[in-house]
mmCIF file of C-alpha atoms and ligand atoms in Angstrom:
data_model
loop_
_atom_site.group_PDB
_atom_site.id
_atom_site.type_symbol
_atom_site.label_atom_id
_atom_site.label_comp_id
_atom_site.label_asym_id
_atom_site.label_seq_id
_atom_site.Cartn_x
_atom_site.Cartn_y
_atom_site.Cartn_z
ATOM 1 C CA MET P 145 25.071 143.928 122.254
ATOM 2 C CA GLU P 146 24.025 142.717 118.832
ATOM 3 C CA PHE P 147 27.341 142.266 117.054
ATOM 4 C CA VAL P 148 30.067 142.061 119.701
ATOM 5 C CA THR P 149 30.364 139.488 122.476
ATOM 6 C CA TYR P 150 32.672 139.701 125.443
ATOM 7 C CA GLN P 151 33.622 136.936 127.817
ATOM 8 C CA VAL P 152 36.125 136.761 130.621
ATOM 9 C CA GLU P 153 38.049 133.554 131.307
ATOM 10 C CA GLY P 154 40.106 134.053 134.450
ATOM 11 C CA ARG P 155 42.486 136.911 133.687
ATOM 12 C CA ILE P 156 41.803 136.957 129.935
ATOM 13 C CA GLY P 157 39.104 138.928 128.143
ATOM 14 C CA ILE P 158 37.867 137.689 124.758
ATOM 15 C CA ILE P 159 36.121 140.073 122.374
ATOM 16 C CA THR P 160 34.396 138.451 119.389
ATOM 17 C CA ILE P 161 33.096 140.408 116.399
ATOM 18 C CA ASN P 162 29.910 138.536 115.662
ATOM 19 C CA ARG P 163 28.175 139.505 112.455
ATOM 20 C CA PRO P 164 28.579 136.327 110.425
ATOM 21 C CA LYS P 165 25.999 137.218 107.758
ATOM 22 C CA ALA P 166 28.365 139.942 106.525
ATOM 23 C CA LEU P 167 31.568 138.049 107.378
ATOM 24 C CA ASN P 168 31.864 140.268 110.487
ATOM 25 C CA ALA P 169 32.149 143.476 108.432
ATOM 26 C CA LEU P 170 32.381 146.640 110.497
ATOM 27 C CA ASN P 171 29.378 148.924 110.274
ATOM 28 C CA SER P 172 28.828 151.866 112.632
ATOM 29 C CA LYS P 173 26.946 149.704 115.123
ATOM 30 C CA VAL P 174 29.768 147.153 115.316
ATOM 31 C CA LEU P 175 32.283 149.968 115.879
ATOM 32 C CA GLU P 176 30.122 151.524 118.601
ATOM 33 C CA GLU P 177 29.676 148.177 120.327
ATOM 34 C CA LEU P 178 33.396 147.462 120.110
ATOM 35 C CA ASP P 179 34.066 150.860 121.665
ATOM 36 C CA LYS P 180 31.623 150.236 124.523
ATOM 37 C CA THR P 181 33.024 146.751 125.091
ATOM 38 C CA LEU P 182 36.529 148.179 125.473
ATOM 39 C CA ASP P 183 35.230 150.767 127.941
ATOM 40 C CA GLY P 184 33.709 147.954 130.002
ATOM 41 C CA VAL P 185 36.882 145.862 130.360
ATOM 42 C CA GLU P 186 37.666 145.479 134.065
ATOM 43 C CA LEU P 187 41.317 146.457 134.156
ATOM 44 C CA ASN P 188 41.827 145.390 137.771
ATOM 45 C CA THR P 189 41.278 141.752 136.879
ATOM 46 C CA VAL P 190 41.699 141.355 133.122
ATOM 47 C CA ARG P 191 45.355 141.388 132.113
ATOM 48 C CA ALA P 192 45.271 140.584 128.405
ATOM 49 C CA LEU P 193 42.636 140.821 125.670
ATOM 50 C CA ILE P 194 42.042 138.652 122.628
ATOM 51 C CA ILE P 195 40.077 139.964 119.644
ATOM 52 C CA THR P 196 38.704 137.432 117.171
ATOM 53 C CA GLY P 197 35.857 136.943 114.699
ATOM 54 C CA ALA P 198 32.869 134.623 114.950
ATOM 55 C CA GLY P 199 32.741 131.589 112.673
ATOM 56 C CA GLU P 200 35.372 129.721 110.735
ATOM 57 C CA LYS P 201 35.684 131.860 107.653
ATOM 58 C CA SER P 202 36.306 135.453 108.581
ATOM 59 C CA PHE P 203 38.021 137.570 111.209
ATOM 60 C CA VAL P 204 36.594 140.790 109.750
ATOM 61 C CA ALA P 205 35.972 141.249 105.989
ATOM 62 C CA GLY P 206 36.427 145.014 106.172
ATOM 63 C CA ALA P 207 34.395 148.101 106.816
ATOM 64 C CA ASP P 208 30.801 147.701 105.664
ATOM 65 C CA ILE P 209 30.698 148.525 101.960
ATOM 66 C CA SER P 210 26.908 148.864 101.866
ATOM 67 C CA GLU P 211 27.085 151.511 104.606
ATOM 68 C CA MET P 212 29.951 153.383 102.918
ATOM 69 C CA CYS P 213 28.522 153.237 99.400
ATOM 70 C CA ALA P 214 26.554 156.518 99.464
ATOM 71 C CA LEU P 215 28.666 158.560 101.893
ATOM 72 C CA THR P 216 29.547 162.182 101.135
ATOM 73 C CA LYS P 217 33.070 163.558 101.607
ATOM 74 C CA ALA P 218 32.253 164.784 105.125
ATOM 75 C CA GLU P 219 30.473 161.563 106.047
ATOM 76 C CA GLY P 220 33.385 159.519 104.705
ATOM 77 C CA GLU P 221 35.791 161.470 106.867
ATOM 78 C CA ALA P 222 33.531 161.035 109.900
ATOM 79 C CA PHE P 223 33.263 157.289 109.274
ATOM 80 C CA GLY P 224 37.057 157.088 109.046
ATOM 81 C CA LYS P 225 37.348 158.964 112.329
ATOM 82 C CA LYS P 226 34.877 156.638 113.991
ATOM 83 C CA GLY P 227 36.972 153.596 113.068
ATOM 84 C CA ASN P 228 40.246 155.348 113.815
ATOM 85 C CA ASP P 229 39.094 156.418 117.281
ATOM 86 C CA VAL P 230 38.181 152.855 118.246
ATOM 87 C CA PHE P 231 41.339 151.351 116.752
ATOM 88 C CA ARG P 232 43.491 153.948 118.479
ATOM 89 C CA LYS P 233 41.757 153.003 121.725
ATOM 90 C CA ILE P 234 42.828 149.405 121.086
ATOM 91 C CA GLU P 235 46.379 150.433 120.175
ATOM 92 C CA THR P 236 46.746 152.487 123.349
ATOM 93 C CA PHE P 237 44.707 150.134 125.530
ATOM 94 C CA PRO P 238 46.590 149.765 128.807
ATOM 95 C CA ILE P 239 46.866 145.962 128.600
ATOM 96 C CA PRO P 240 48.174 143.862 125.692
ATOM 97 C CA VAL P 241 45.724 142.962 122.927
ATOM 98 C CA ILE P 242 46.203 139.862 120.768
ATOM 99 C CA ALA P 243 44.428 139.537 117.416
ATOM 100 C CA ALA P 244 43.457 135.910 116.774
ATOM 101 C CA ILE P 245 42.774 136.101 113.040
ATOM 102 C CA ASN P 246 40.517 133.255 112.009
ATOM 103 C CA GLY P 247 40.025 133.881 108.278
ATOM 104 C CA TYR P 248 39.568 136.986 106.124
ATOM 105 C CA ALA P 249 41.272 140.095 107.490
ATOM 106 C CA LEU P 250 40.560 142.529 104.675
ATOM 107 C CA GLY P 251 40.454 146.323 104.684
ATOM 108 C CA GLY P 252 39.163 147.389 108.096
ATOM 109 C CA GLY P 253 39.701 143.794 109.282
ATOM 110 C CA CYS P 254 43.405 143.906 108.468
ATOM 111 C CA GLU P 255 43.492 147.361 110.058
ATOM 112 C CA LEU P 256 41.796 146.083 113.216
ATOM 113 C CA SER P 257 44.517 143.451 113.534
ATOM 114 C CA LEU P 258 47.211 146.094 112.931
ATOM 115 C CA SER P 259 45.963 148.086 115.918
ATOM 116 C CA CYS P 260 46.539 145.083 118.194
ATOM 117 C CA ASP P 261 49.876 144.437 119.924
ATOM 118 C CA ILE P 262 50.355 140.930 118.531
ATOM 119 C CA ARG P 263 48.815 139.071 115.581
ATOM 120 C CA ILE P 264 48.490 135.308 115.247
ATOM 121 C CA CYS P 265 46.358 133.615 112.606
ATOM 122 C CA SER P 266 44.856 130.407 111.309
ATOM 123 C CA GLU P 267 46.084 128.690 108.149
ATOM 124 C CA ASN P 268 43.023 129.915 106.202
ATOM 125 C CA ALA P 269 43.653 133.593 107.038
ATOM 126 C CA ILE P 270 43.869 136.064 104.156
ATOM 127 C CA PHE P 271 45.163 139.585 104.660
ATOM 128 C CA GLY P 272 44.811 142.556 102.388
ATOM 129 C CA GLN P 273 43.913 146.171 101.859
ATOM 130 C CA PRO P 274 41.600 145.978 98.823
ATOM 131 C CA GLU P 275 40.402 149.589 99.124
ATOM 132 C CA VAL P 276 41.889 151.022 95.927
ATOM 133 C CA GLY P 277 39.794 148.495 94.025
ATOM 134 C CA LEU P 278 36.744 150.124 95.630
ATOM 135 C CA GLY P 279 37.866 153.658 94.815
ATOM 136 C CA ILE P 280 39.040 154.601 98.305
ATOM 137 C CA THR P 281 42.164 154.541 100.462
ATOM 138 C CA PRO P 282 42.405 152.351 103.544
ATOM 139 C CA GLY P 283 40.550 154.395 106.158
ATOM 140 C CA PHE P 284 41.054 152.833 109.573
ATOM 141 C CA GLY P 285 44.821 153.309 109.859
ATOM 142 C CA GLY P 286 46.072 150.920 107.146
ATOM 143 C CA THR P 287 48.187 153.491 105.331
ATOM 144 C CA GLN P 288 49.993 154.227 108.588
ATOM 145 C CA ARG P 289 50.272 151.000 110.554
ATOM 146 C CA LEU P 290 50.912 148.464 107.779
ATOM 147 C CA ALA P 291 54.119 150.226 106.689
ATOM 148 C CA ARG P 292 55.297 150.442 110.279
ATOM 149 C CA ILE P 293 54.810 146.705 110.758
ATOM 150 C CA VAL P 294 55.847 145.100 107.444
ATOM 151 C CA GLY P 295 58.000 147.900 105.990
ATOM 152 C CA ILE P 296 57.238 150.600 103.452
ATOM 153 C CA GLY P 297 57.909 148.637 100.257
ATOM 154 C CA MET P 298 55.755 145.640 101.153
ATOM 155 C CA ALA P 299 52.950 147.864 102.496
ATOM 156 C CA LYS P 300 52.949 149.910 99.304
ATOM 157 C CA GLU P 301 52.905 146.782 97.139
ATOM 158 C CA MET P 302 49.934 145.398 99.080
ATOM 159 C CA ILE P 303 48.007 148.683 99.212
ATOM 160 C CA TYR P 304 48.655 150.022 95.675
ATOM 161 C CA GLY P 305 48.046 146.612 94.111
ATOM 162 C CA ALA P 306 45.162 145.656 96.426
ATOM 163 C CA ARG P 307 47.133 142.418 96.771
ATOM 164 C CA SER P 308 45.849 139.952 99.313
ATOM 165 C CA ILE P 309 48.262 137.541 100.932
ATOM 166 C CA LYS P 310 47.836 134.167 102.573
ATOM 167 C CA ALA P 311 48.831 133.224 106.108
ATOM 168 C CA GLU P 312 52.190 131.788 105.070
ATOM 169 C CA GLU P 313 53.259 135.038 103.386
ATOM 170 C CA ALA P 314 51.873 137.092 106.279
ATOM 171 C CA TYR P 315 54.157 135.066 108.535
ATOM 172 C CA ARG P 316 57.145 135.510 106.240
ATOM 173 C CA ILE P 317 56.822 139.301 106.152
ATOM 174 C CA GLY P 318 56.268 139.610 109.894
ATOM 175 C CA LEU P 319 52.612 140.585 109.761
ATOM 176 C CA VAL P 320 51.751 137.679 112.060
ATOM 177 C CA ASN P 321 53.867 136.056 114.732
ATOM 178 C CA GLN P 322 52.540 132.502 114.307
ATOM 179 C CA VAL P 323 50.194 130.450 112.102
ATOM 180 C CA TYR P 324 48.069 127.618 113.506
ATOM 181 C CA PRO P 325 45.491 125.143 112.223
ATOM 182 C CA LEU P 326 42.114 126.855 112.695
ATOM 183 C CA GLU P 327 41.033 124.555 115.528
ATOM 184 C CA GLU P 328 44.211 125.369 117.476
ATOM 185 C CA LEU P 329 44.104 129.155 117.045
ATOM 186 C CA MET P 330 42.087 130.111 120.127
ATOM 187 C CA VAL P 331 43.932 127.593 122.298
ATOM 188 C CA ALA P 332 47.191 129.219 121.228
ATOM 189 C CA ALA P 333 45.805 132.738 121.705
ATOM 190 C CA LYS P 334 44.683 131.908 125.240
ATOM 191 C CA LYS P 335 48.026 130.286 126.021
ATOM 192 C CA MET P 336 49.830 133.414 124.837
ATOM 193 C CA ALA P 337 47.447 135.668 126.782
ATOM 194 C CA GLU P 338 47.918 133.547 129.911
ATOM 195 C CA ALA P 339 51.712 133.740 129.551
ATOM 196 C CA ILE P 340 51.331 137.534 129.588
ATOM 197 C CA ALA P 341 48.708 137.552 132.352
ATOM 198 C CA LYS P 342 50.875 135.665 134.834
ATOM 199 C CA ASN P 343 53.548 138.378 134.825
ATOM 200 C CA ALA P 344 53.567 141.554 136.895
ATOM 201 C CA PRO P 345 50.709 143.546 135.337
ATOM 202 C CA ILE P 346 52.077 147.033 135.946
ATOM 203 C CA ALA P 347 55.431 146.006 134.474
ATOM 204 C CA VAL P 348 53.660 144.571 131.397
ATOM 205 C CA ARG P 349 51.638 147.758 130.949
ATOM 206 C CA ASN P 350 54.756 149.862 131.329
ATOM 207 C CA CYS P 351 56.487 147.740 128.670
ATOM 208 C CA LYS P 352 53.630 148.372 126.238
ATOM 209 C CA LYS P 353 53.750 152.088 126.924
ATOM 210 C CA ALA P 354 57.545 152.249 126.685
ATOM 211 C CA ILE P 355 57.642 150.409 123.337
ATOM 212 C CA ASP P 356 54.748 152.317 121.785
ATOM 213 C CA ASP P 357 55.579 155.800 123.068
ATOM 214 C CA GLY P 358 59.283 155.281 122.414
ATOM 215 C CA LEU P 359 58.677 154.456 118.748
ATOM 216 C CA GLN P 360 57.117 157.886 118.211
ATOM 217 C CA VAL P 361 60.163 159.924 119.311
ATOM 218 C CA ASP P 362 63.941 160.031 118.830
ATOM 219 C CA MET P 363 66.222 157.632 120.725
ATOM 220 C CA ASP P 364 67.247 160.149 123.425
ATOM 221 C CA GLN P 365 63.625 160.802 124.332
ATOM 222 C CA ALA P 366 62.741 157.131 123.913
ATOM 223 C CA ILE P 367 65.366 156.022 126.399
ATOM 224 C CA SER P 368 64.167 158.635 128.837
ATOM 225 C CA ILE P 369 60.599 157.287 128.492
ATOM 226 C CA GLU P 370 61.942 153.848 129.389
ATOM 227 C CA GLU P 371 63.872 155.224 132.394
ATOM 228 C CA LYS P 372 60.723 156.759 133.858
ATOM 229 C CA LEU P 373 58.616 153.643 133.354
ATOM 230 C CA PHE P 374 61.427 151.434 134.678
ATOM 231 C CA GLY P 375 61.713 153.668 137.766
ATOM 232 C CA ASN P 376 57.948 153.631 138.196
ATOM 233 C CA CYS P 377 58.042 149.842 138.709
ATOM 234 C CA PHE P 378 60.149 150.272 141.859
ATOM 235 C CA GLN P 379 57.225 151.831 143.693
ATOM 236 C CA THR P 380 55.117 148.679 143.146
ATOM 237 C CA GLU P 381 54.607 145.780 145.519
ATOM 238 C CA ASP P 382 54.922 143.454 142.557
ATOM 239 C CA GLN P 383 58.546 144.516 142.014
ATOM 240 C CA LYS P 384 59.313 143.777 145.681
ATOM 241 C CA GLU P 385 57.584 140.411 145.432
ATOM 242 C CA GLY P 386 59.185 139.473 142.079
ATOM 243 C CA MET P 387 62.712 140.237 143.232
ATOM 244 C CA SER P 388 62.279 138.807 146.747
ATOM 245 C CA ALA P 389 60.940 135.568 145.271
ATOM 246 C CA PHE P 390 64.026 135.287 143.045
ATOM 247 C CA LEU P 391 66.426 135.939 145.930
ATOM 248 C CA GLU P 392 64.558 133.527 148.237
ATOM 249 C CA LYS P 393 64.597 130.879 145.457
ATOM 250 C CA ARG P 394 60.821 130.522 145.373
ATOM 251 C CA LYS P 395 58.180 131.062 142.723
ATOM 252 C CA VAL P 396 55.821 134.045 142.770
ATOM 253 C CA GLU P 397 52.365 132.716 143.633
ATOM 254 C CA THR P 398 50.563 135.675 142.163
ATOM 255 C CA PHE P 399 51.235 139.281 141.343
ATOM 256 C CA PHE P 400 48.821 141.767 142.893
ATOM 257 C CA ASN P 401 48.656 144.503 140.305
ATOM 258 C CA LYS P 402 49.906 147.083 142.754
HETATM 259 N N1 CAA B 100 30.942 144.950 103.648
HETATM 260 C C1 CAA B 100 29.649 144.588 103.540
HETATM 261 N N2 CAA B 100 29.265 143.309 103.329
HETATM 262 C C2 CAA B 100 30.224 142.390 103.187
HETATM 263 C C3 CAA B 100 31.593 142.708 103.270
HETATM 264 C C4 CAA B 100 31.939 144.071 103.523
HETATM 265 N N3 CAA B 100 33.211 144.458 103.658
HETATM 266 N N4 CAA B 100 32.313 141.590 103.088
HETATM 267 C C5 CAA B 100 31.426 140.607 102.891
HETATM 268 N N5 CAA B 100 30.157 141.069 102.957
HETATM 269 C C6 CAA B 100 28.908 140.346 102.798
HETATM 270 C C7 CAA B 100 28.626 140.050 101.332
HETATM 271 O O1 CAA B 100 28.029 141.167 100.713
HETATM 272 C C8 CAA B 100 27.698 138.876 101.455
HETATM 273 O O2 CAA B 100 26.414 139.350 101.792
HETATM 274 P P1 CAA B 100 25.095 138.714 101.086
HETATM 275 O O3 CAA B 100 25.111 137.270 101.501
HETATM 276 O O4 CAA B 100 23.979 139.488 101.688
HETATM 277 O O5 CAA B 100 25.280 138.886 99.626
HETATM 278 C C9 CAA B 100 28.232 138.127 102.664
HETATM 279 O O6 CAA B 100 29.027 139.070 103.385
HETATM 280 C C10 CAA B 100 29.119 136.968 102.291
HETATM 281 O O7 CAA B 100 30.119 137.455 101.414
HETATM 282 P P2 CAA B 100 30.432 136.780 99.980
HETATM 283 O O8 CAA B 100 29.210 136.151 99.415
HETATM 284 O O9 CAA B 100 31.113 137.826 99.148
HETATM 285 O O10 CAA B 100 31.444 135.649 100.422
HETATM 286 P P3 CAA B 100 32.604 135.005 99.563
HETATM 287 O O11 CAA B 100 33.106 133.837 100.325
HETATM 288 O O12 CAA B 100 32.183 134.782 98.165
HETATM 289 O O13 CAA B 100 33.770 136.147 99.520
HETATM 290 C C11 CAA B 100 35.177 137.839 100.471
HETATM 291 C C12 CAA B 100 34.405 136.517 100.692
HETATM 292 C C13 CAA B 100 36.339 137.583 99.497
HETATM 293 C C14 CAA B 100 35.731 138.295 101.801
HETATM 294 C C15 CAA B 100 34.209 138.891 99.878
HETATM 295 O O14 CAA B 100 33.047 138.944 100.690
HETATM 296 C C16 CAA B 100 34.788 140.262 99.795
HETATM 297 O O15 CAA B 100 35.581 140.546 98.917
HETATM 298 N N6 CAA B 100 34.386 141.158 100.735
HETATM 299 C C17 CAA B 100 34.783 142.538 100.725
HETATM 300 C C18 CAA B 100 36.216 142.682 101.219
HETATM 301 C C19 CAA B 100 36.657 144.129 101.143
HETATM 302 O O16 CAA B 100 36.737 144.719 100.069
HETATM 303 N N7 CAA B 100 36.950 144.727 102.299
HETATM 304 C C20 CAA B 100 37.400 146.093 102.399
HETATM 305 C C21 CAA B 100 36.233 146.991 102.649
HETATM 306 S S1 CAA B 100 36.676 148.687 102.520
HETATM 307 C C22 CAA B 100 37.360 149.088 104.007
HETATM 308 O O17 CAA B 100 37.533 148.257 104.885
HETATM 309 C C23 CAA B 100 37.748 150.515 104.142
HETATM 310 C C24 CAA B 100 38.509 150.872 105.338
HETATM 311 O O18 CAA B 100 39.714 150.745 105.404
HETATM 312 C C25 CAA B 100 37.860 151.494 106.468
#
């Protein structure tokens, strides 16, 4: 891969967007490589993913403006679909995905982080959807996910005004869960991923599915989604082990993902 690296550390997978010359901007090749990288994640062993950007300045500075510049209407729509398909794959990825935002998260970069389950960032992070200043709308899910995460009014203010915000404000409005000094960001991301990875993996996956699927339907259906996924856990060995360990007053050594 030219622009995306993937490394596994124990039970954690780390995907790095690595195109520093363009501040990790997303061109078609980066999107294709990201897609392939996700397809290659070994779900039997990897229990949480981290997505970050290479370097100390930028997570992802957006979709590639030089690639988009001359697109036709149909090509623009196809480019939007390409990004949306990959980001939807991240959003519905079976295991939790943490965005470790190490600098600019603009346009498609902000949208990439929005497709992740959890966002944490460094103190130098800057978030924004500057698209209207370029004559376009956000195109990789920003008009949909930002409002769901920070609320309609704040999302509209940011998107209509192309207003970028710093880490501190991102924290205040709930766009990120935590802010760290840059040098501590990946340590914190790995610690968070490890805290997830040590729990019963099927239960964690079912939680992700229950939360995400439940938010798309009314409360009666949502509760029924939870009931099914809750019930599903009782056919796992990990449920037997987790509950036996509690009753026998011992710690679970490891969950087996079955
Ligand atoms: N696309 C293409 N190239 C980009 C880029 C992008 N989104 N962002 C940065 N780059 C390139 C610059 O063109 C520059 O390349 P050269 O050295 O070849 O000139 C290089 O990265 C470094 O960038 P700057 O010199 O501009 O760095 P800076 O520190 O002065 O500014 C910045 C940093 C504020 C992030 C600025 O680069 C910038 O504003 N970038 C564009 C941000 C943006 O508008 N993103 C949204 C894109 S649209 C989108 O994402 C649509 C969608 O929803 C799908």
